[in-house]
GROMACS .gro file of C-alpha atoms in nm:
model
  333
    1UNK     CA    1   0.956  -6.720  -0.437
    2UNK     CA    2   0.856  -6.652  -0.062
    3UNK     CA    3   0.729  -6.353   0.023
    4UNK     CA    4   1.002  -6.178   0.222
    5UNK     CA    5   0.813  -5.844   0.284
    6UNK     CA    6   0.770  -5.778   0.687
    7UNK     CA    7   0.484  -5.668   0.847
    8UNK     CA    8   0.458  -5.294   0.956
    9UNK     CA    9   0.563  -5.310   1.340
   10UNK     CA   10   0.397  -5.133   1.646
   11UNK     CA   11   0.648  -4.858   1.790
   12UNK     CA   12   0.395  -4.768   2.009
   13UNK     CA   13   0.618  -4.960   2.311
   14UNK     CA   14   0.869  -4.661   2.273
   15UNK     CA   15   0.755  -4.413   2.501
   16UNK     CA   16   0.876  -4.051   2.463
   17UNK     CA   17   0.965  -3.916   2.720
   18UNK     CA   18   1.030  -3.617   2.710
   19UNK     CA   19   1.021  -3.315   2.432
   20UNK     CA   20   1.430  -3.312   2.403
   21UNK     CA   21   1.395  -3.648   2.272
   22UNK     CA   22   1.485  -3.907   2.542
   23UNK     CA   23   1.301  -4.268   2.483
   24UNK     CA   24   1.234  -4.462   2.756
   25UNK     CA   25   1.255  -4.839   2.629
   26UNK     CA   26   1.013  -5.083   2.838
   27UNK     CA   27   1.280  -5.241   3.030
   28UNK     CA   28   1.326  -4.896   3.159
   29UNK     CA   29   1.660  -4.833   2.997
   30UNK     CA   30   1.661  -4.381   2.910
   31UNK     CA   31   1.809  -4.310   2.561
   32UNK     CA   32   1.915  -3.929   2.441
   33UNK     CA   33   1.869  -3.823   2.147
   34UNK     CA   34   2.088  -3.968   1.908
   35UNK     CA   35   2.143  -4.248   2.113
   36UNK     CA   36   1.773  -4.348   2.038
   37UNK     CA   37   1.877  -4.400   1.690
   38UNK     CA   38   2.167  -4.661   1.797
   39UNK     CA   39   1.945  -4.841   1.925
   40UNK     CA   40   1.939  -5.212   1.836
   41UNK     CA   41   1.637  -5.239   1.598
   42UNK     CA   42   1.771  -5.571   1.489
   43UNK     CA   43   1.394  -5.710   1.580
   44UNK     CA   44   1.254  -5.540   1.292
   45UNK     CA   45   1.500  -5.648   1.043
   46UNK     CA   46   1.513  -5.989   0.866
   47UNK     CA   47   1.966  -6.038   0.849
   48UNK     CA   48   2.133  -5.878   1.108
   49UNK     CA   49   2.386  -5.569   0.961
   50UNK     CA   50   2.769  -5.566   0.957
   51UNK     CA   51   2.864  -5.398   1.240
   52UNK     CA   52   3.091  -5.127   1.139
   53UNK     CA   53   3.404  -5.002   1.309
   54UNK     CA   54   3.341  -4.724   1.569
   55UNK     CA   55   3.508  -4.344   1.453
   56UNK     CA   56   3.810  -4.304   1.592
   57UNK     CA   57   3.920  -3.933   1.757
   58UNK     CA   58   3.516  -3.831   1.761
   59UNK     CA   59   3.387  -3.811   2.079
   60UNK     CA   60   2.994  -3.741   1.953
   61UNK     CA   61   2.976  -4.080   1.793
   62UNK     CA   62   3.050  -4.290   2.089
   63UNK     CA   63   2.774  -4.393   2.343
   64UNK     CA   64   2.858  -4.326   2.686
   65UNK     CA   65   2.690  -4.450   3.004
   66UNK     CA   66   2.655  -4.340   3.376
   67UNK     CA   67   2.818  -4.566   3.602
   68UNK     CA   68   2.592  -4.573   3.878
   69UNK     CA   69   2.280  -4.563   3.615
   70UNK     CA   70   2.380  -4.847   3.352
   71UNK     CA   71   2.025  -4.792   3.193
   72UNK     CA   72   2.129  -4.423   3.068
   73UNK     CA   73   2.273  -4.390   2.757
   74UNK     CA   74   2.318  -4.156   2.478
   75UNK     CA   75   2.562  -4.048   2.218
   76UNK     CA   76   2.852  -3.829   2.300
   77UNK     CA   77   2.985  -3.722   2.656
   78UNK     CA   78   2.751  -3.553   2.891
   79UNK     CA   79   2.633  -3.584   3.295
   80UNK     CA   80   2.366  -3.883   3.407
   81UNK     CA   81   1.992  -3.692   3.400
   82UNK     CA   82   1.923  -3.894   3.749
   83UNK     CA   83   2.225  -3.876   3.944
   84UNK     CA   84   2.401  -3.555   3.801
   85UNK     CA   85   2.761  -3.778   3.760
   86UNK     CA   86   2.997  -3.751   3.407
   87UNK     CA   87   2.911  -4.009   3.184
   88UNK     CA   88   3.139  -4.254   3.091
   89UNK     CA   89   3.221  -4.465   2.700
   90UNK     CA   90   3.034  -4.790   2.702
   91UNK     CA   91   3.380  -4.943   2.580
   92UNK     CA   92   3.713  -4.820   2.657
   93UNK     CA   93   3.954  -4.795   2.372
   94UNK     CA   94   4.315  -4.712   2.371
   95UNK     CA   95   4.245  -4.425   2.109
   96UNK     CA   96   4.086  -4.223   2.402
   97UNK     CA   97   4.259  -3.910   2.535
   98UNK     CA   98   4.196  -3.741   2.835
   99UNK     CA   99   3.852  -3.691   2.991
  100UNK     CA  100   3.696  -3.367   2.821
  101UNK     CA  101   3.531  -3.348   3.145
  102UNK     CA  102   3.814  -3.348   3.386
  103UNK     CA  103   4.020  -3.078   3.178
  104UNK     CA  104   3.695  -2.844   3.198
  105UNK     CA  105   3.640  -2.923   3.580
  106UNK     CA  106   4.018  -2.838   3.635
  107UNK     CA  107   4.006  -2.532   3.425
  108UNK     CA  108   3.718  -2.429   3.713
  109UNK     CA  109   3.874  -2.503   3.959
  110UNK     CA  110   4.197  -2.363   3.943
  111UNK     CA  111   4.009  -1.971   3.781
  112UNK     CA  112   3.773  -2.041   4.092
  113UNK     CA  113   4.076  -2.092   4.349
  114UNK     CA  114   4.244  -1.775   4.225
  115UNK     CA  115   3.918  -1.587   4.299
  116UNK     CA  116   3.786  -1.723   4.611
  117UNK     CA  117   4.146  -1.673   4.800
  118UNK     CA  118   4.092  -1.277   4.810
  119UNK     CA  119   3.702  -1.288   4.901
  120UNK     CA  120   3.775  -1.567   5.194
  121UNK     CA  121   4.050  -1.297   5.306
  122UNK     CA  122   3.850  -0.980   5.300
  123UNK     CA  123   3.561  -1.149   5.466
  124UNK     CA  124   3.773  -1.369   5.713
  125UNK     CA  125   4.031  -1.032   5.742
  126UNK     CA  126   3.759  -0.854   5.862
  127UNK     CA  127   3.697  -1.073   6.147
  128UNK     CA  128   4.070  -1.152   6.247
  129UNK     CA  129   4.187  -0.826   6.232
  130UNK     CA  130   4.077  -0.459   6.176
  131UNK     CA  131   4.054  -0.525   5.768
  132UNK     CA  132   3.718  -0.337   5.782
  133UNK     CA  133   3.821  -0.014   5.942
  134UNK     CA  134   4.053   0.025   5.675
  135UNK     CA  135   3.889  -0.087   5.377
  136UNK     CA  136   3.527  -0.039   5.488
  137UNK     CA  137   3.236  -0.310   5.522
  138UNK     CA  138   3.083  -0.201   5.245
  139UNK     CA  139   3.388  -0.137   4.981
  140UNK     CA  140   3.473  -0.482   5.080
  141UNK     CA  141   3.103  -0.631   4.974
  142UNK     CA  142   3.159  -0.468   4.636
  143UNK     CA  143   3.492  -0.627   4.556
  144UNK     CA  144   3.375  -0.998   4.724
  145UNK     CA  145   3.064  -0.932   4.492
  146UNK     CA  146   3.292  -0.847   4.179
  147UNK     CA  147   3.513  -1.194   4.261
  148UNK     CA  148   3.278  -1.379   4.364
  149UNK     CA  149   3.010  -1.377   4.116
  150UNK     CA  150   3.227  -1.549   3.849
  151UNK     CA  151   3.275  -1.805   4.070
  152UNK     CA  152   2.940  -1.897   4.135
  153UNK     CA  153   2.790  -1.827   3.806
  154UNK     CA  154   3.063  -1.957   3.593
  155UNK     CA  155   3.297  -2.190   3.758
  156UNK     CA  156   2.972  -2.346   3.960
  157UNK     CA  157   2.774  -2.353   3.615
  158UNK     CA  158   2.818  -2.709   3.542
  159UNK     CA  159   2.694  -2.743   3.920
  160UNK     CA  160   2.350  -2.531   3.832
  161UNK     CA  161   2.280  -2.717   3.483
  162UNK     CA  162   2.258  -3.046   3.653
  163UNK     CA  163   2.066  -2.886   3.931
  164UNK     CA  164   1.804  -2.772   3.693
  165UNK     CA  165   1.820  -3.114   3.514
  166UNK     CA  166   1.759  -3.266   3.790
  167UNK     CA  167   1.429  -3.057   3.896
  168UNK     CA  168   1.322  -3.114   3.502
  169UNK     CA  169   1.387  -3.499   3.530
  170UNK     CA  170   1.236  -3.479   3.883
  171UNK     CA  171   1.524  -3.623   4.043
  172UNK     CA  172   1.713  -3.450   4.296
  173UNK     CA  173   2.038  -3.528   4.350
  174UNK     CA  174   2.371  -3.391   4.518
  175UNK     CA  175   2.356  -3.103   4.298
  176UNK     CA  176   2.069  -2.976   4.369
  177UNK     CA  177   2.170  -2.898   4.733
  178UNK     CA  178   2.487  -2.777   4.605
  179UNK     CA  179   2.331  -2.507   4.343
  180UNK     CA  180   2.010  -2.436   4.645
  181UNK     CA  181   2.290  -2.377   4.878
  182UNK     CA  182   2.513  -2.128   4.697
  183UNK     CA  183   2.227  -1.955   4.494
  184UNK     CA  184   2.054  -1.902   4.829
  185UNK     CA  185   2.364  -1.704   4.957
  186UNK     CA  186   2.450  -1.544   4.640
  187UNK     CA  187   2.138  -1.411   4.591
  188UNK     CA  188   2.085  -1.266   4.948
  189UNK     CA  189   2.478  -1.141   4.873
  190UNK     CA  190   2.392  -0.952   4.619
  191UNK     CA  191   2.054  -0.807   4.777
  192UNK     CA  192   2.287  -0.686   5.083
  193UNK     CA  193   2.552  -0.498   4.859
  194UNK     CA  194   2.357  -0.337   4.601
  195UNK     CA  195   2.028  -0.256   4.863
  196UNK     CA  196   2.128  -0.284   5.222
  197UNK     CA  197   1.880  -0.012   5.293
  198UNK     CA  198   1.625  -0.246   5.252
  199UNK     CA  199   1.740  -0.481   5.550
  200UNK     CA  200   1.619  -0.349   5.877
  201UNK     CA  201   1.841  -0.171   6.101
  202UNK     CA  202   1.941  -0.435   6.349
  203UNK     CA  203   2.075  -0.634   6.042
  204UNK     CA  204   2.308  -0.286   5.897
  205UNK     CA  205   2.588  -0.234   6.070
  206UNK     CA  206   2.743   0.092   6.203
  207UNK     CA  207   2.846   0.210   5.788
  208UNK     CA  208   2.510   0.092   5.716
  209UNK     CA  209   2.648  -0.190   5.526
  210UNK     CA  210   2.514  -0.578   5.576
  211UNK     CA  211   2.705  -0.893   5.664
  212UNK     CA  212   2.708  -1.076   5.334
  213UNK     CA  213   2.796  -1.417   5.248
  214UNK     CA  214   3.009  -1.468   4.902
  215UNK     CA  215   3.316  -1.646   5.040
  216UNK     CA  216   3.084  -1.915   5.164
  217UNK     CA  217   2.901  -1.950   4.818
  218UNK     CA  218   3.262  -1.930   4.621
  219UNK     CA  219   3.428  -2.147   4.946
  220UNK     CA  220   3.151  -2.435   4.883
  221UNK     CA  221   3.236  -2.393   4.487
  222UNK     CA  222   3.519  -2.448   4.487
  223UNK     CA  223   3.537  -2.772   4.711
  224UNK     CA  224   3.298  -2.912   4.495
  225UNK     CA  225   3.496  -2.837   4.217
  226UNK     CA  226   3.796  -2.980   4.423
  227UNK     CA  227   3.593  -3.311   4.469
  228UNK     CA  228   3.481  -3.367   4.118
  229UNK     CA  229   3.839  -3.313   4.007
  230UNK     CA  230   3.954  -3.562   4.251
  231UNK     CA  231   3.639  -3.831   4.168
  232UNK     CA  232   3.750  -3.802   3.788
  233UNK     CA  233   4.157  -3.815   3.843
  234UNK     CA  234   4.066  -4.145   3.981
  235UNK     CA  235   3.787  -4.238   3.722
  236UNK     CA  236   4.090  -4.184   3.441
  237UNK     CA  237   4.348  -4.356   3.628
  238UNK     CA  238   4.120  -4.664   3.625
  239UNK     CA  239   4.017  -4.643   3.260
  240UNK     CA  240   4.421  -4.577   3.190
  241UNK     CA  241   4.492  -4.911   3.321
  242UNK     CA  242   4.241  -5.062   3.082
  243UNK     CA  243   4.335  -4.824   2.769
  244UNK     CA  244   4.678  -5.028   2.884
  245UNK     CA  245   4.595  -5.352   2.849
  246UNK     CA  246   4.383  -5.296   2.531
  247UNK     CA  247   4.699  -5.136   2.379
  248UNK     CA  248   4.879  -5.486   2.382
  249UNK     CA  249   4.641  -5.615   2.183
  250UNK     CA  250   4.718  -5.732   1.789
  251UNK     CA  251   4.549  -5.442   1.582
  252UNK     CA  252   4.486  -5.707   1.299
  253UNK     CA  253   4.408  -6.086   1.296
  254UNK     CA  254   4.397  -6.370   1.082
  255UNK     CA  255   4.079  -6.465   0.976
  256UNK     CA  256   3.966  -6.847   0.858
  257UNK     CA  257   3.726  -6.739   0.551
  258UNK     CA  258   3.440  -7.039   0.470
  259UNK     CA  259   3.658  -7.175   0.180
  260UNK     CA  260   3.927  -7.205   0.446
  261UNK     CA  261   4.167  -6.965   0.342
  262UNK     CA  262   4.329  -6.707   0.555
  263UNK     CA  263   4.265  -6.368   0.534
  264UNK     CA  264   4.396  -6.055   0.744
  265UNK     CA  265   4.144  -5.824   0.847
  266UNK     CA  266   4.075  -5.554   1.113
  267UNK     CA  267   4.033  -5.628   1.496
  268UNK     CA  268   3.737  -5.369   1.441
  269UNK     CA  269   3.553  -5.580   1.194
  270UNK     CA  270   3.550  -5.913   1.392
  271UNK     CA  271   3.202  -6.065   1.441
  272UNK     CA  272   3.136  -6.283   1.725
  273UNK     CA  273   3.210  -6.632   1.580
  274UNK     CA  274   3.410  -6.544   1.346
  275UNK     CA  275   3.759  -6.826   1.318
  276UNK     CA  276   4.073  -6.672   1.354
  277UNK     CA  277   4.409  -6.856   1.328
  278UNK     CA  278   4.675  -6.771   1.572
  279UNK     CA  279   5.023  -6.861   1.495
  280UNK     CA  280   5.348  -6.895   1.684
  281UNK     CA  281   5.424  -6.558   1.831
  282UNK     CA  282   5.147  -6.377   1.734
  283UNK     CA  283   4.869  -6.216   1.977
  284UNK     CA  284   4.550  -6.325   2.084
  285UNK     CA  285   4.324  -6.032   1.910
  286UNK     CA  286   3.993  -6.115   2.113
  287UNK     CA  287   3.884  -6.336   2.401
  288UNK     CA  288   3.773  -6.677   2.284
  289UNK     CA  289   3.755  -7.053   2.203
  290UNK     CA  290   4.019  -7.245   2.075
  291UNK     CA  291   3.822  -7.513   1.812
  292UNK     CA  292   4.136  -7.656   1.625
  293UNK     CA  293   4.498  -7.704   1.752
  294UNK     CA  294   4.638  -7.629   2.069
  295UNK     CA  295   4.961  -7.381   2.222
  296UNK     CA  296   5.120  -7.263   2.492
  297UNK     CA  297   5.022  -6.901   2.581
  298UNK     CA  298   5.171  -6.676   2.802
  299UNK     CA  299   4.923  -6.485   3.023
  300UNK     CA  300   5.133  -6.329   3.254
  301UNK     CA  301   4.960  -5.976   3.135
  302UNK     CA  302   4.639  -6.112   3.299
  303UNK     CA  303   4.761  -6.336   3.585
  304UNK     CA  304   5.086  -6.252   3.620
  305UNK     CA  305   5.245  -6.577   3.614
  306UNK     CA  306   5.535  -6.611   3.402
  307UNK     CA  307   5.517  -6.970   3.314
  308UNK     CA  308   5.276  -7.044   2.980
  309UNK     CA  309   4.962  -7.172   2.995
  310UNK     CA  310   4.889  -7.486   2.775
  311UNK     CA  311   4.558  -7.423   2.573
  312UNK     CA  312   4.399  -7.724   2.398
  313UNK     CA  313   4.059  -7.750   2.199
  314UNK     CA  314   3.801  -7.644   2.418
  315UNK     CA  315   4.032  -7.390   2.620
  316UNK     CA  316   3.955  -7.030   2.645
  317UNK     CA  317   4.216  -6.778   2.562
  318UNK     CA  318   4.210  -6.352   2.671
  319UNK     CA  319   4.279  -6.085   2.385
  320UNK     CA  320   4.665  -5.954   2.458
  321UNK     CA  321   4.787  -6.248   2.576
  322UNK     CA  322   5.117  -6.423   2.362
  323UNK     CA  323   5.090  -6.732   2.174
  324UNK     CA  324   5.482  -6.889   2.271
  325UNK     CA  325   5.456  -7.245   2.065
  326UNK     CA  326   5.212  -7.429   1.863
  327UNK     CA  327   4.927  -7.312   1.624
  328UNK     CA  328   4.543  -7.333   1.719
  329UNK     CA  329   4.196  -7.196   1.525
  330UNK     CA  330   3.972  -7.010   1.806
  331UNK     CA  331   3.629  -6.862   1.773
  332UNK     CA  332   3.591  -6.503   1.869
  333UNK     CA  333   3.352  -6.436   2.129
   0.00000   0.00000   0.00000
């Protein structure tokens, strides 16, 4: 009998990089966390494993990727650690509901909207008309304060996380002018209304009160907000068309076992080169290779043409599309 036993193997070519647990892999790729431990280890193993279905409905199991960083990845959805943008699922599947990310940004936006509409008026009022003689500079600081905080501090928060992400990852991004330019004017904001005696006297005005800026910290908030809402509207439309198209496609298939018989199993559980049969009005379940038989298929889902394709030994067929006449054996790629 063979010794099958394997050799201890060096790990010392997965470099930590930092202490939250990210791995950087030596073809640079960044892994998170958990994502680290989906790794493909598959080196270190003898018989490659099963792979096993992906959990429906659970959002932490799934890896997700940044679209302008491909080499970031991790488990679970989250923003990129170099660019700042939401990461999105490796693969789409039609089981996916709306972007956890765009409901929270939209959430923000719309709280933020209500409360930077009165601070832009009080501070714009008091240059338009005589808002200040009647209200008071200073009253007026207090309430843009009182409005204008949450707005910075919680609707912006996502905005100042991935600004201090990106100093920690040494990679500054759009967000880290976003959070230097509204933290700079919220903090000298709230420095004018709670201690304007500390600004000299050319800077106080006749109440003693200081010209503060909040309705330009919440303003820039909120059109931020406004942008990512709009950059992830258009992110889901383009994964909806894909959830689409994968929701046409045969949830089981028939699969040619080694003996030769037939056997119905799970798109899920399909191995690349696996045999599956395709009969006469059935489906194509995944994109491959016909090896036996030949059909007609309708692709009009993919090309839009209405008249079938004919598909002989050697043709390639697309998961969705409609098998009109004839039989055929293909091999799952």
């Amino acid at each position: 009998m063979p010794n099958t036993t394997s050799p201890p193997r060096d790990h010392s070519h997965h470099r930590h990089h930092d202490a939250d647990g990210t791995h950087v892999m030596p073809d640079g790729m960044v892994m998170k966390g958990a994502a680290h431990a989906h790794h493909d280890h598959s080196h270190h193993a003898h018989a490659p494993a099963a792979a096993k279905p992906r959990p429906r409905g659970d959002q932490g199991q799934v890896e997700y990727t940044c679209p302008m960083h491909p080499q970031v990845r991790q488990m679970g959805p989250g923003s990129c650690p170099i660019c700042g943008m939401a990461l999105e699922p490796v693969l789409a599947t039609a089981e996916q509901g709306e972007s956890p990310e765009l409901r929270d940004m939209t959430k923000r936006f719309w709280i933020g909207t209500a409360l930077t509409v009165p601070v832009f008026a009080l501070e714009m009022g008091g240059h338009l008309s005589n808002l200040n003689h009647l209200l008071g500079q200073q009253t007026s600081n207090w309430i843009q304060l009182l409005l204008g905080t949450p707005v910075v501090l919680w609707a912006g928060w996502p905005f100042l996380v991935r600004a201090v992400a990106s100093v920690k990852n040494r990679s500054l991004n759009m967000f880290s002018l976003i959070a230097l330019g509204t933290g700079a004017a919220w903090l000298y904001s709230i420095v004018g209304t709670v201690a304007p005696q500390l600004f000299p006297p050319n800077l106080r005005m006749a109440d003693g009160a200081v010209a503060i800026y909040f309705e330009a910290a919440a303003v820039i908030t909120v059109l931020v907000l406004l942008g990512q809402v709009l950059e992830l509207r258009a992110r889901e439309k383009t994964s909806g068309a894909i959830k689409a198209l994968l929701s046409l496609a045969p949830k089981t298939a028939v699969k040619v076992k080694a003996d030769g018989n037939d056997e119905t199993v799970q798109v899920d559980s399909i191995q690349v080169g696996d045999l599956l049969r395709v009969r006469p009005g059935e489906k194509v379940p995944v994109d491959g290779e016909l090896t036996e038989g030949k059909g007609n298929v309708d692709e009009a889902m993919v090309t839009g043409e209405p008249i079938p394709v004919a598909k002989a030994v050697g043709s390639k067929v697309t998961a969705g599309t409609l098998n009109q006449t004839g039989g055929f054996v293909m091999r799952a790629e």
